[in-house]
XYZ file of C-alpha atoms in Angstrom:
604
model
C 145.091 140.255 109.175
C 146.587 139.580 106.056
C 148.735 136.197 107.209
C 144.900 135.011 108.330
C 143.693 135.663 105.169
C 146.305 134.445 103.352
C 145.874 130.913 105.358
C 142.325 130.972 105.469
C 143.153 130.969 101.942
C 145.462 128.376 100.989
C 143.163 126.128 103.330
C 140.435 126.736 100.848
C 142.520 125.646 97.668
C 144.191 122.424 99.694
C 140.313 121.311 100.720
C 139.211 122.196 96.918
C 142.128 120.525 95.510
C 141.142 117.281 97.317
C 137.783 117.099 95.749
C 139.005 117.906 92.547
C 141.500 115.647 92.394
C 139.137 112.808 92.865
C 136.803 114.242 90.018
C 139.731 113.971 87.456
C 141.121 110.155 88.700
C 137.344 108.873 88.463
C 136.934 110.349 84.942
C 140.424 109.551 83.697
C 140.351 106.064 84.883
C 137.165 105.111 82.837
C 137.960 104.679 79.305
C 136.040 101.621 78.219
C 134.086 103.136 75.597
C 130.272 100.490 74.151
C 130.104 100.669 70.930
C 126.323 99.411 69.882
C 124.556 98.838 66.901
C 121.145 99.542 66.336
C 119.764 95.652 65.451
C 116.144 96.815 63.478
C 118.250 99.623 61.648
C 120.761 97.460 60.262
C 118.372 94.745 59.255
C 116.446 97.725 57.472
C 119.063 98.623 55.525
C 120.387 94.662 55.123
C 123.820 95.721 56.701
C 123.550 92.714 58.718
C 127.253 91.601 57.546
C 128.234 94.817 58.356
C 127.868 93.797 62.653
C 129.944 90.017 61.764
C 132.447 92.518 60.760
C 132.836 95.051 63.259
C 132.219 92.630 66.246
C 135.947 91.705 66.100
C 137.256 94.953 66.087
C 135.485 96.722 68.752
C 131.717 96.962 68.436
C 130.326 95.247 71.588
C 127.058 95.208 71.636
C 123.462 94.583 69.639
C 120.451 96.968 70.696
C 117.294 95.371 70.230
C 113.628 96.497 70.390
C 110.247 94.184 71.345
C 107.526 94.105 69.130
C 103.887 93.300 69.615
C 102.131 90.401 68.705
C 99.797 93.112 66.462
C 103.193 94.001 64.752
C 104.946 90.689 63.958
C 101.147 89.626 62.446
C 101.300 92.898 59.910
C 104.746 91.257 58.837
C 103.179 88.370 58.281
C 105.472 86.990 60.747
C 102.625 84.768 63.039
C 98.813 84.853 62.629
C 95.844 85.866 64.909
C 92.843 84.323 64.352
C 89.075 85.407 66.049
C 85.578 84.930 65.536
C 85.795 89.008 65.119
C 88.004 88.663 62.202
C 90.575 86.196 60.515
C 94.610 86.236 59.415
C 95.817 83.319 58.277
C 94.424 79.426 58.134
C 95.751 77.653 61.572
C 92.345 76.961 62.811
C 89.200 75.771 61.001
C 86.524 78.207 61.449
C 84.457 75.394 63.470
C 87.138 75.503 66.289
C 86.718 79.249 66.666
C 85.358 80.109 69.629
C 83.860 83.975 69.817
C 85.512 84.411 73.368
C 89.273 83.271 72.115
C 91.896 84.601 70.375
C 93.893 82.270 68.280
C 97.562 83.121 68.015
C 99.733 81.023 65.262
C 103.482 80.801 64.285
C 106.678 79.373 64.627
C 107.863 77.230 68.328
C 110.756 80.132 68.279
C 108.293 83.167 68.376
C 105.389 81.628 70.760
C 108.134 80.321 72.684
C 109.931 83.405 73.744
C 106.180 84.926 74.008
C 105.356 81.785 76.379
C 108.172 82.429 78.578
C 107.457 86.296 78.886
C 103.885 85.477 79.774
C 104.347 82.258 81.601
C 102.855 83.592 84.818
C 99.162 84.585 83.229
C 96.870 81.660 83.878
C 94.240 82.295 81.572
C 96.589 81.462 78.427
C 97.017 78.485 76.526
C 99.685 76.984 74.305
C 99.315 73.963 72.122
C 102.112 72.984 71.240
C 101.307 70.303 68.414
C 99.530 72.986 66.418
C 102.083 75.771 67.482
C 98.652 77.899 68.487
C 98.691 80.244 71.866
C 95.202 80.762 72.880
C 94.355 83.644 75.020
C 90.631 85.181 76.242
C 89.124 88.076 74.123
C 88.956 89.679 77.533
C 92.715 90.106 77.261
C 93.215 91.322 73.915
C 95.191 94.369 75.044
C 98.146 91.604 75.639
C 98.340 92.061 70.981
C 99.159 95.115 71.585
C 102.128 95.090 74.348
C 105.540 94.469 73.162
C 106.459 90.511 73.738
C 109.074 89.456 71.201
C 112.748 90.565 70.495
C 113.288 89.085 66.910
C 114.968 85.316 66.697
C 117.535 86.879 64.007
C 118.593 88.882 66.569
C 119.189 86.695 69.145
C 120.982 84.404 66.934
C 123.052 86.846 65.378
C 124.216 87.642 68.967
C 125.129 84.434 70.207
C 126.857 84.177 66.859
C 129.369 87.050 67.143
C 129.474 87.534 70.769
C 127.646 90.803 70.834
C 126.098 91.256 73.942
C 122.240 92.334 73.473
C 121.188 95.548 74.898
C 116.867 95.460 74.921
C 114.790 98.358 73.943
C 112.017 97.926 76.557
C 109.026 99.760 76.138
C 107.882 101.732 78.917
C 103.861 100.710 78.306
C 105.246 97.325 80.045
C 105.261 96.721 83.761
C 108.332 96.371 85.677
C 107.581 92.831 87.167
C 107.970 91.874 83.256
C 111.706 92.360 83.242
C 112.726 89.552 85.020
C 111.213 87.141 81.849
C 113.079 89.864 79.547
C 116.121 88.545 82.012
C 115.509 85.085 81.256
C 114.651 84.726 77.700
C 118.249 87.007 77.042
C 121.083 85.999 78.309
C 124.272 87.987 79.298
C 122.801 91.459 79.720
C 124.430 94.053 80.862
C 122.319 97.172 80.369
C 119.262 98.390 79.285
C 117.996 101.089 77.381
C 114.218 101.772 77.305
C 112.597 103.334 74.061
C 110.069 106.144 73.800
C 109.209 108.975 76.290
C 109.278 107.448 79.524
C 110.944 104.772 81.577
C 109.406 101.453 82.735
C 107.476 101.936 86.190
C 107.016 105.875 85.397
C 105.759 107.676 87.355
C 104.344 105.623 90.513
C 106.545 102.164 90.228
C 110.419 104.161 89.775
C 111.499 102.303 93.617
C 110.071 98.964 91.842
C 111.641 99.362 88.710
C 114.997 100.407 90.422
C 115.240 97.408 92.925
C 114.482 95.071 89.658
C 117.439 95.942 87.842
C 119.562 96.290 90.856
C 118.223 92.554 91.322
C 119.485 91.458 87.690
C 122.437 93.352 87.603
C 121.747 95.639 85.020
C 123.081 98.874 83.674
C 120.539 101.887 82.986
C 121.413 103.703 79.407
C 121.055 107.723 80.239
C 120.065 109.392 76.652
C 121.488 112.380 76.456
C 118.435 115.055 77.637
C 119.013 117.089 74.362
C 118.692 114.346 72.314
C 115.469 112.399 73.655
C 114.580 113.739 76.643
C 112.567 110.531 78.836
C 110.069 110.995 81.723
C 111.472 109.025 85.134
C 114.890 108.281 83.445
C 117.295 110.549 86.672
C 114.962 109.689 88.984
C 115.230 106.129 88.297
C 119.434 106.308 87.873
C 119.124 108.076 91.520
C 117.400 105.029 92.717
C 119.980 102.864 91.224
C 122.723 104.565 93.250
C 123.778 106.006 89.542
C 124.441 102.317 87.958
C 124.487 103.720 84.599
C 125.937 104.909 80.975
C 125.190 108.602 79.676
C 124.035 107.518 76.211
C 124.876 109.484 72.800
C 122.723 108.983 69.495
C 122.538 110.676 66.139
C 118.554 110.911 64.554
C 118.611 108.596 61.112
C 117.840 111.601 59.182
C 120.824 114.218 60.497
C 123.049 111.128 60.452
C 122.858 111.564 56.637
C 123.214 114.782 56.240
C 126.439 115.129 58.737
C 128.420 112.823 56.989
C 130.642 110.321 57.919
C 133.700 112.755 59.027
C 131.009 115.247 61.412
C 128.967 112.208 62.544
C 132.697 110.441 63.812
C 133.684 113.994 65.259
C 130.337 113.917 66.686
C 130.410 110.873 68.602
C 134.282 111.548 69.615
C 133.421 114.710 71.199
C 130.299 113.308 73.606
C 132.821 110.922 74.514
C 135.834 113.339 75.498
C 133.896 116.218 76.157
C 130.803 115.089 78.057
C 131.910 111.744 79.493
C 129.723 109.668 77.599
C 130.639 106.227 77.659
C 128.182 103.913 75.285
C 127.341 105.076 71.539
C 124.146 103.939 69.957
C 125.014 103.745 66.101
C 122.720 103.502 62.959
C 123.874 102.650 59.846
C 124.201 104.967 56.692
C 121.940 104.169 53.797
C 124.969 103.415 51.783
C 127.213 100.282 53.319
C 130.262 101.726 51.956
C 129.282 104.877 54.446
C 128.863 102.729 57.122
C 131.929 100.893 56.893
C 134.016 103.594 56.872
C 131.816 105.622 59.709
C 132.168 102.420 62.244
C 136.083 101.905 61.248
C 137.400 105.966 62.035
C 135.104 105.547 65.136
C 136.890 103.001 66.012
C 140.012 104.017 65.207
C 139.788 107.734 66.300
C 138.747 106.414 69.398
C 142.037 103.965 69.720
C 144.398 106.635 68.848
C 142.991 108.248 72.146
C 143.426 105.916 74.524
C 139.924 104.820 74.855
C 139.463 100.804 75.160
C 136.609 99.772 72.757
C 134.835 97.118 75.586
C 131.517 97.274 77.326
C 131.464 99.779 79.221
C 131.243 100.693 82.344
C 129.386 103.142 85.498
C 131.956 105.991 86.727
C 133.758 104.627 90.142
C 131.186 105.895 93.007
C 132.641 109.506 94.126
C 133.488 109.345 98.237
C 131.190 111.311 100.275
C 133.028 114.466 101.030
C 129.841 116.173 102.872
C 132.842 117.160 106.087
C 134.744 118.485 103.530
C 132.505 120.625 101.705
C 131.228 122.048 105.014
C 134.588 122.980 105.952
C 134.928 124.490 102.916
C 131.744 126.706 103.099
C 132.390 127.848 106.938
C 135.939 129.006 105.192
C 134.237 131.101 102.607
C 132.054 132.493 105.575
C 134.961 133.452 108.028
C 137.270 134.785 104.819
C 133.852 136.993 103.165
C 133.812 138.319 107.216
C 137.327 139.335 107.354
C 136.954 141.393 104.266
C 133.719 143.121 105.625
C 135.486 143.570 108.566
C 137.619 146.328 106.994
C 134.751 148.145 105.948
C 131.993 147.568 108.848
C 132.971 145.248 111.877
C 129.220 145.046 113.006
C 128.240 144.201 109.320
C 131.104 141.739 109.311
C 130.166 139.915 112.953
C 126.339 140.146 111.940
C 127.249 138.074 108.905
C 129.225 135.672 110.689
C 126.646 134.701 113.112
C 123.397 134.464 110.867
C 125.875 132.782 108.557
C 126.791 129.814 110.924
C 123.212 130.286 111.923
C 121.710 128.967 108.347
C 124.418 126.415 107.627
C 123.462 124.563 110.549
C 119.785 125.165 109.758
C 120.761 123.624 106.057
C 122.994 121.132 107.009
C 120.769 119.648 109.415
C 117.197 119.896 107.126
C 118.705 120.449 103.464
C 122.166 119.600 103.129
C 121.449 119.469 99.004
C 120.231 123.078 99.402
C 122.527 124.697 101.117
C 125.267 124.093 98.270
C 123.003 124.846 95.735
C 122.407 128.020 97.513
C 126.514 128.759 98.005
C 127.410 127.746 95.008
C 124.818 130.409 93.386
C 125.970 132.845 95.386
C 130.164 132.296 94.569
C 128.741 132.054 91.059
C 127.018 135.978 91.050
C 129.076 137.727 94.315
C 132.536 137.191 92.694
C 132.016 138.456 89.074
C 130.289 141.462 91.194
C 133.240 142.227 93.267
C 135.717 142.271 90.725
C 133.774 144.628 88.835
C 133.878 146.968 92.173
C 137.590 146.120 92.550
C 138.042 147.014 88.961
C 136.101 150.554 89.669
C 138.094 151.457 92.979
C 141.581 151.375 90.714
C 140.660 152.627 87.322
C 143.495 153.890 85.681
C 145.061 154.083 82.698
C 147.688 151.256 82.521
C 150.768 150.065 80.980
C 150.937 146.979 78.635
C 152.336 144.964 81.974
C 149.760 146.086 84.053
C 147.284 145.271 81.513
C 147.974 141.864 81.641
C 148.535 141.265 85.111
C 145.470 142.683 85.755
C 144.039 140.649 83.082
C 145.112 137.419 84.617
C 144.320 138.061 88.200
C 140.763 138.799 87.876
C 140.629 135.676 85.563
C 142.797 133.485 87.907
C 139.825 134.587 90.846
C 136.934 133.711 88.449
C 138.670 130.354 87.650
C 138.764 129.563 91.460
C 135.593 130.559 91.926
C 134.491 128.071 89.334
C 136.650 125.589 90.830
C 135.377 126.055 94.684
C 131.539 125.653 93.157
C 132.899 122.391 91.019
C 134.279 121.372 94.414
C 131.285 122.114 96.273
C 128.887 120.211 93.681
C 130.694 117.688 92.764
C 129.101 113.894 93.483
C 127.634 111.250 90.856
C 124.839 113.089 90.111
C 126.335 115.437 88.428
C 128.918 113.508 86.797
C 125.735 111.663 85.373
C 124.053 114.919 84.543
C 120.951 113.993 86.654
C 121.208 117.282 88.238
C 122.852 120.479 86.466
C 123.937 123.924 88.178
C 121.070 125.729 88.857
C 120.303 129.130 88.043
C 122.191 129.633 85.258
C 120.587 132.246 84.061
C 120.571 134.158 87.430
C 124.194 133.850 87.395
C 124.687 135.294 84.512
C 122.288 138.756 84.361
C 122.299 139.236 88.055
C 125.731 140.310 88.320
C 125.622 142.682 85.622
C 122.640 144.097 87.525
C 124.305 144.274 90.938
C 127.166 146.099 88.991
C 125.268 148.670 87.080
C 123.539 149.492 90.281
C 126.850 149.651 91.990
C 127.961 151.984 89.394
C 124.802 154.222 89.543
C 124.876 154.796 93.354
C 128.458 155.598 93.072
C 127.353 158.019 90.394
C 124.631 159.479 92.792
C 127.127 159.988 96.037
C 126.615 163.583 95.416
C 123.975 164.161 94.598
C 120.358 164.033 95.879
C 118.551 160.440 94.352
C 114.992 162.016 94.986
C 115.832 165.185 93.561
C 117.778 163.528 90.273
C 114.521 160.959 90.165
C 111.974 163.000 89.853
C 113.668 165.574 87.144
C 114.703 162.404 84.946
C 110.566 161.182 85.144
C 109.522 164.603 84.660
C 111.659 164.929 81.045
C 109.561 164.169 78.150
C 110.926 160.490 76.197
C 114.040 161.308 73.527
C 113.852 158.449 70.530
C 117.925 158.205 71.918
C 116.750 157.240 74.810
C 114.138 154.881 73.641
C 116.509 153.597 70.966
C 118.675 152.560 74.128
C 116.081 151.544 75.643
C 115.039 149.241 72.748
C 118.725 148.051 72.189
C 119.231 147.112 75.678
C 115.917 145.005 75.912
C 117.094 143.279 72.485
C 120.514 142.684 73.480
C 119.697 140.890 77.033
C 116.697 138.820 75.455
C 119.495 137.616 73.289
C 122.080 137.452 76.200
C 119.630 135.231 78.160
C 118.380 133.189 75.353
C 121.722 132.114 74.317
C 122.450 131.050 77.814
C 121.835 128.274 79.978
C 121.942 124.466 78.702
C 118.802 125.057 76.828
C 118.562 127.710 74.610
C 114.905 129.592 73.376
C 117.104 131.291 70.400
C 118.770 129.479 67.957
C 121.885 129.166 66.319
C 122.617 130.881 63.423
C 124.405 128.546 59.710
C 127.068 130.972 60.298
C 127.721 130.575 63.885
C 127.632 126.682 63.032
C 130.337 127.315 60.267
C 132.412 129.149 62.920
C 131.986 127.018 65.350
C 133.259 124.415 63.369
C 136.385 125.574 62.022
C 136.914 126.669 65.804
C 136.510 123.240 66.839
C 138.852 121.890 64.282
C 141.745 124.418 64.862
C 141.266 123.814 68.981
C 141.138 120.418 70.769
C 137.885 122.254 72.124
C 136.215 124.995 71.366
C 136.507 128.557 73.596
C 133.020 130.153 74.339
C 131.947 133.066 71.793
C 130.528 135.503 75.119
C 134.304 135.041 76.276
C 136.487 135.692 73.570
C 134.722 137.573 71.672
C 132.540 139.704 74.012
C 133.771 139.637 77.382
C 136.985 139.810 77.459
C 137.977 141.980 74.734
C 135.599 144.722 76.639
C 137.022 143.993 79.589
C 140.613 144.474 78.318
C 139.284 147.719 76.646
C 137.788 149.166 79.011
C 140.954 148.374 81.264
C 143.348 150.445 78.687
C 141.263 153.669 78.664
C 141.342 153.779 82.594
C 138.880 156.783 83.880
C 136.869 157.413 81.134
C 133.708 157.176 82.132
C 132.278 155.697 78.743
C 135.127 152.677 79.406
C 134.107 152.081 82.847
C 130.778 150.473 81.393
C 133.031 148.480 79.421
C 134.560 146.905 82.389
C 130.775 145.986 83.051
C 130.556 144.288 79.651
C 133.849 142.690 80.562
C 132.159 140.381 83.281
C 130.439 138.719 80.358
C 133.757 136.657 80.281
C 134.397 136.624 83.764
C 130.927 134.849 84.526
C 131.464 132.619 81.189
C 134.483 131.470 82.982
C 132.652 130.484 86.302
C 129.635 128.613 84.536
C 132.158 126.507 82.032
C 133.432 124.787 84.919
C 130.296 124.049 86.171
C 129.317 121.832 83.284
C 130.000 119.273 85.882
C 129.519 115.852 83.050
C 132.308 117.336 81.299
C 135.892 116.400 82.452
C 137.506 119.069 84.690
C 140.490 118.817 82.078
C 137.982 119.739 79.367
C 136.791 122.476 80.864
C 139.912 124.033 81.908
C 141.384 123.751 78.674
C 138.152 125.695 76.894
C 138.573 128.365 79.762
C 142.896 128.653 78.904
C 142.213 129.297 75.093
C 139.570 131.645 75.026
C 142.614 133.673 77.646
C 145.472 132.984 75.870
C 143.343 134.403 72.765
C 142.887 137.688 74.303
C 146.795 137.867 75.396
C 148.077 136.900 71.682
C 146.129 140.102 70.457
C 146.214 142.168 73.462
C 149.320 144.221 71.231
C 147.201 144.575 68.476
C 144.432 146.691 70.554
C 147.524 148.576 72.700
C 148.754 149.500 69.072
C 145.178 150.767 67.741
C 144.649 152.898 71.297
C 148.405 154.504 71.018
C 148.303 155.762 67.355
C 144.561 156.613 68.309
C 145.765 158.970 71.201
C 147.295 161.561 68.797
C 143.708 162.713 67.338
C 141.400 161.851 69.699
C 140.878 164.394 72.729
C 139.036 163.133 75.799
């Protein structure tokens, strides 16, 4: 039995090695890195110079918003002219007629506004008196963005920045193709405010029209500006597109130029982002020296500074992953087996019984659903494994068992990688889900697991109703209390949005730990769960340590749900999971020599 496990085994890594393999050679072989520059930001701040500069030594592209007709007349830029009201003098008030809108300004301007609306019939352009006429019935059309500034485009063709438009998402979708013609050379697209172009009814439409002009979708980061449409419409796209990283004007100022470079460097080695939006400081010395140890920080890595470029399209390995599901069925049923062969056939057979179900109707489902359950049944059995041998142990068997139960969660993580691994994720368009579940639920299942063992021998009715018929202590309320507090602030700080924030002094720490490690090892690891685990595992049968072996899964399922962060590079994530270990095992002396010179006054 054990040579079948043992093979059923290895199988499992070879099959998970394949997939993973593929993960790391599609994110290690994309290292063009898009530097742009925000175009309305650095005109603001008359930094203009600062983009002639740069565009020879690595920034690559020019991001450009549209602005209304409305908006270019408030800079005094064209003027609209109506019998309702007047701006400027292109018309003599005889020539007004009350159903007409008279737009003015320079051939550049109405040209480019000519173009974008050179399908409506009901417009008019004269061009000897530079004067667009259009029907008061349309005067919604001054307040839709038309016009990506002349400066811009010139500045562009100028340096050889390619132009990445802002559009809007209050335009329609058939509009892009005149965007298409009236810019040359794009390459992606970014829209601006809450929502993406052809949200939520036109996304298919939208999709195909980009597809059609060969352009790249820019993915904002969902923490930083979170827009309506924007996966769905990558999805349609067959995941054509950039994850995007920004810094807000205002925090930009207060990081700094060294945190606003480490910034931008970590979203590109730690979350596979591959085009960075930049503003300028208010100061151009700032700037200059922000864009330059970007650049050069960058370099020193390895990263190309070019436009950049969708990850390689990951190979369907659907076979695969059912293979390796239906060998996490038959090895779970060879385990059961030594405790109840009718449990363990039982399991088998409604097990091959819903993958088929799922594979045939909700193939998507069914590894969300395994991949949950890996993620909460392993942390749970190794807290049961860690309860059927408590003892107290030497230094050597400290750390072996130290390692083993972190070498299983790190597989476990890896099998769930594995089994989610595609595009989508890559792209964060769709995250591990149930984060949360995975991380209470097996404390739950273990406390419980603990209680009944407990309760063997005794009678639950009997022990139920005499602990409801004592009156309420204030100790027990005060545990009560402390336990509600403690996993409100468990959950809240968990998941990839938190409802609890982080404290100035966590920040500080987490700084400093960022600076002394290439990347940062998770607080509930190193500092929670695995120094309880190892506690717990030094003061053997106890029973007050035993719940400290409970506590100790706080690193275990830390572990697991690191290397499900799926955008981040498997390398990444591996490395966060080695140092918060290799913490614990530098200081694992220091605790053995507290609990030894301990031993001579305490009595159990």
């Amino acid at each position: 039995m054990l040579k079948i496990k043992s093979l059923i085994l290895v199988l499992i890594l070879i099959v998970n090695s394949v997939i993973l393999i593929d993960k790391d050679k599609i994110e290690s072989s994309n290292r063009q890195v898009e530097l742009t520059a925000d175009y309305e930001l650095f005109n603001e701040f008359e930094q203009l110079n600062l983009l002639t500069k740069f565009s020879e030594q690595g920034l690559s592209s020019l991001a450009v918003g549209e602005e209304s007709l409305r908006e270019l007349a408030r800079e005094n830029k064209i003027s609209i002219e109506s019998a309702w009201g007047f701006k400027g003098a292109s018309a003599a008030q005889d020539e007004i007629n009350s159903n007409q809108i008279y737009i003015s300004g320079p051939p550049a301007i109405l040209g480019q506004v000519v173009k974008r609306w050179r399908k409506l019939n009901d417009l008019e352009y004269d061009k000897e008196k530079n004067r667009l006429i259009i029907p008061q019935s349309r005067s919604e059309l001054l307040t839709k963005p038309v016009y990506f500034a002349s400066r811009a485009l010139s500045l562009s063709q100028r340096t050889n920045l390619n132009l990445i438009p802002r559009f809007k998402a209050d335009s329609s979708y058939q509009e892009l193709s005149s965007v298409a013609a009236s810019l040359k050379d794009l390459t992606t697209i970014i829209f601006s405010g809450q929502e993406v172009v052809g949200y939520a009814d036109n996304l298919i439409q939208t999709a195909k029209k980009l597809e059609e002009l060969d352009l790249k979708l820019g993915l904002i980061e969902p923490f930083l500006a979170p827009q309506r449409g924007a996966k769905e419409l990558a999805a349609q796209m067959s995941y054509q597109a950039l994850r995007v990283h920004s810094i807000k004007q205002r925090e930009l100022e207060q990081l700094g130029v060294q945190a606003a470079v480490n910034r931008y460097f970590k979203a590109v080695q730690q979350r596979n982002v591959r085009l960075l939006y930049l503003k300028p400081f208010a100061n151009e010395v700032q700037t200059s020296q922000f864009i330059t140890s970007l650049q050069e920080k960058l370099s020193e890595a390895n990263y190309d500074l070019a436009v950049a470029q969708p990850f390689e399209k990951a190979k369907d390995y659907q076979q695969l992953k059912v293979g390796l599901i239906l060998l996490l069925l038959l090895l779970t049923c060879l385990y059961l087996k030594e405790f109840n062969t009718k449990l363990a056939v039982i399991s088998l057979v409604s097990g091959l019984s819903l993958i088929l179900i799922f594979y045939l109707l909700a193939w998507s489902a069914l590894i969300v659903l395994v991949s949950l359950l890996i993620a909460v049944i392993v942390p749970w059995l190794e807290y049961i494994y860690l309860l059927s041998t408590i003892r107290e142990r030497s230094l050597k068997e400290v750390y072996l068992t130290f390692l083993a139960i972190t070498l299983i969660s790190i597989t476990a993580g890896l099998v769930i990688t594995a089994l989610l691994f595609d595009n989508s994720y890559l792209l964060q368009i769709k995250e591990f889900r149930g984060v949360k579940v995975a991380f209470a639920l097996p404390l739950l299942l273990g406390a419980g697991y603990y209680l009944g063992q407990e309760s063997k021998t005794k009678d639950i009715k009997e022990e139920i109703e005499i602990f409801l018929a004592e009156p309420v202590s204030w100790r027990q309320l005060l545990l009560l209390s402390s336990a509600l507090v403690l996993g409100v602030f468990y959950l809240g700080r968990t998941g990839n949005q938190f409802f609890i924030g982080v404290s100035s002094i966590e920040v500080l720490i987490r700084k400093y730990l960022a600076e002394f490690f290439v990347v940062r090892p998770r607080f509930k690891s190193f500092l929670i769960g695995h120094p309880l685990l190892l506690l717990g595992l030094f003061r053997g049968p106890k029973k007050y340590y035993q719940w400290l072996l409970l506590g100790g899964l706080i690193g275990q399922i830390n572990i697991i749900n690191t290397l499900v962060h799926l955008h981040m590079p498997l390398k990444i994530s591996l490395l966060r999971v080695v140092i918060g270990v290799a913490m614990q095992l530098a200081i694992i002396p220091v605790y053995r020599l507290n609990i030894l010179t301990s031993k001579g006054v305490e009595q159990d």
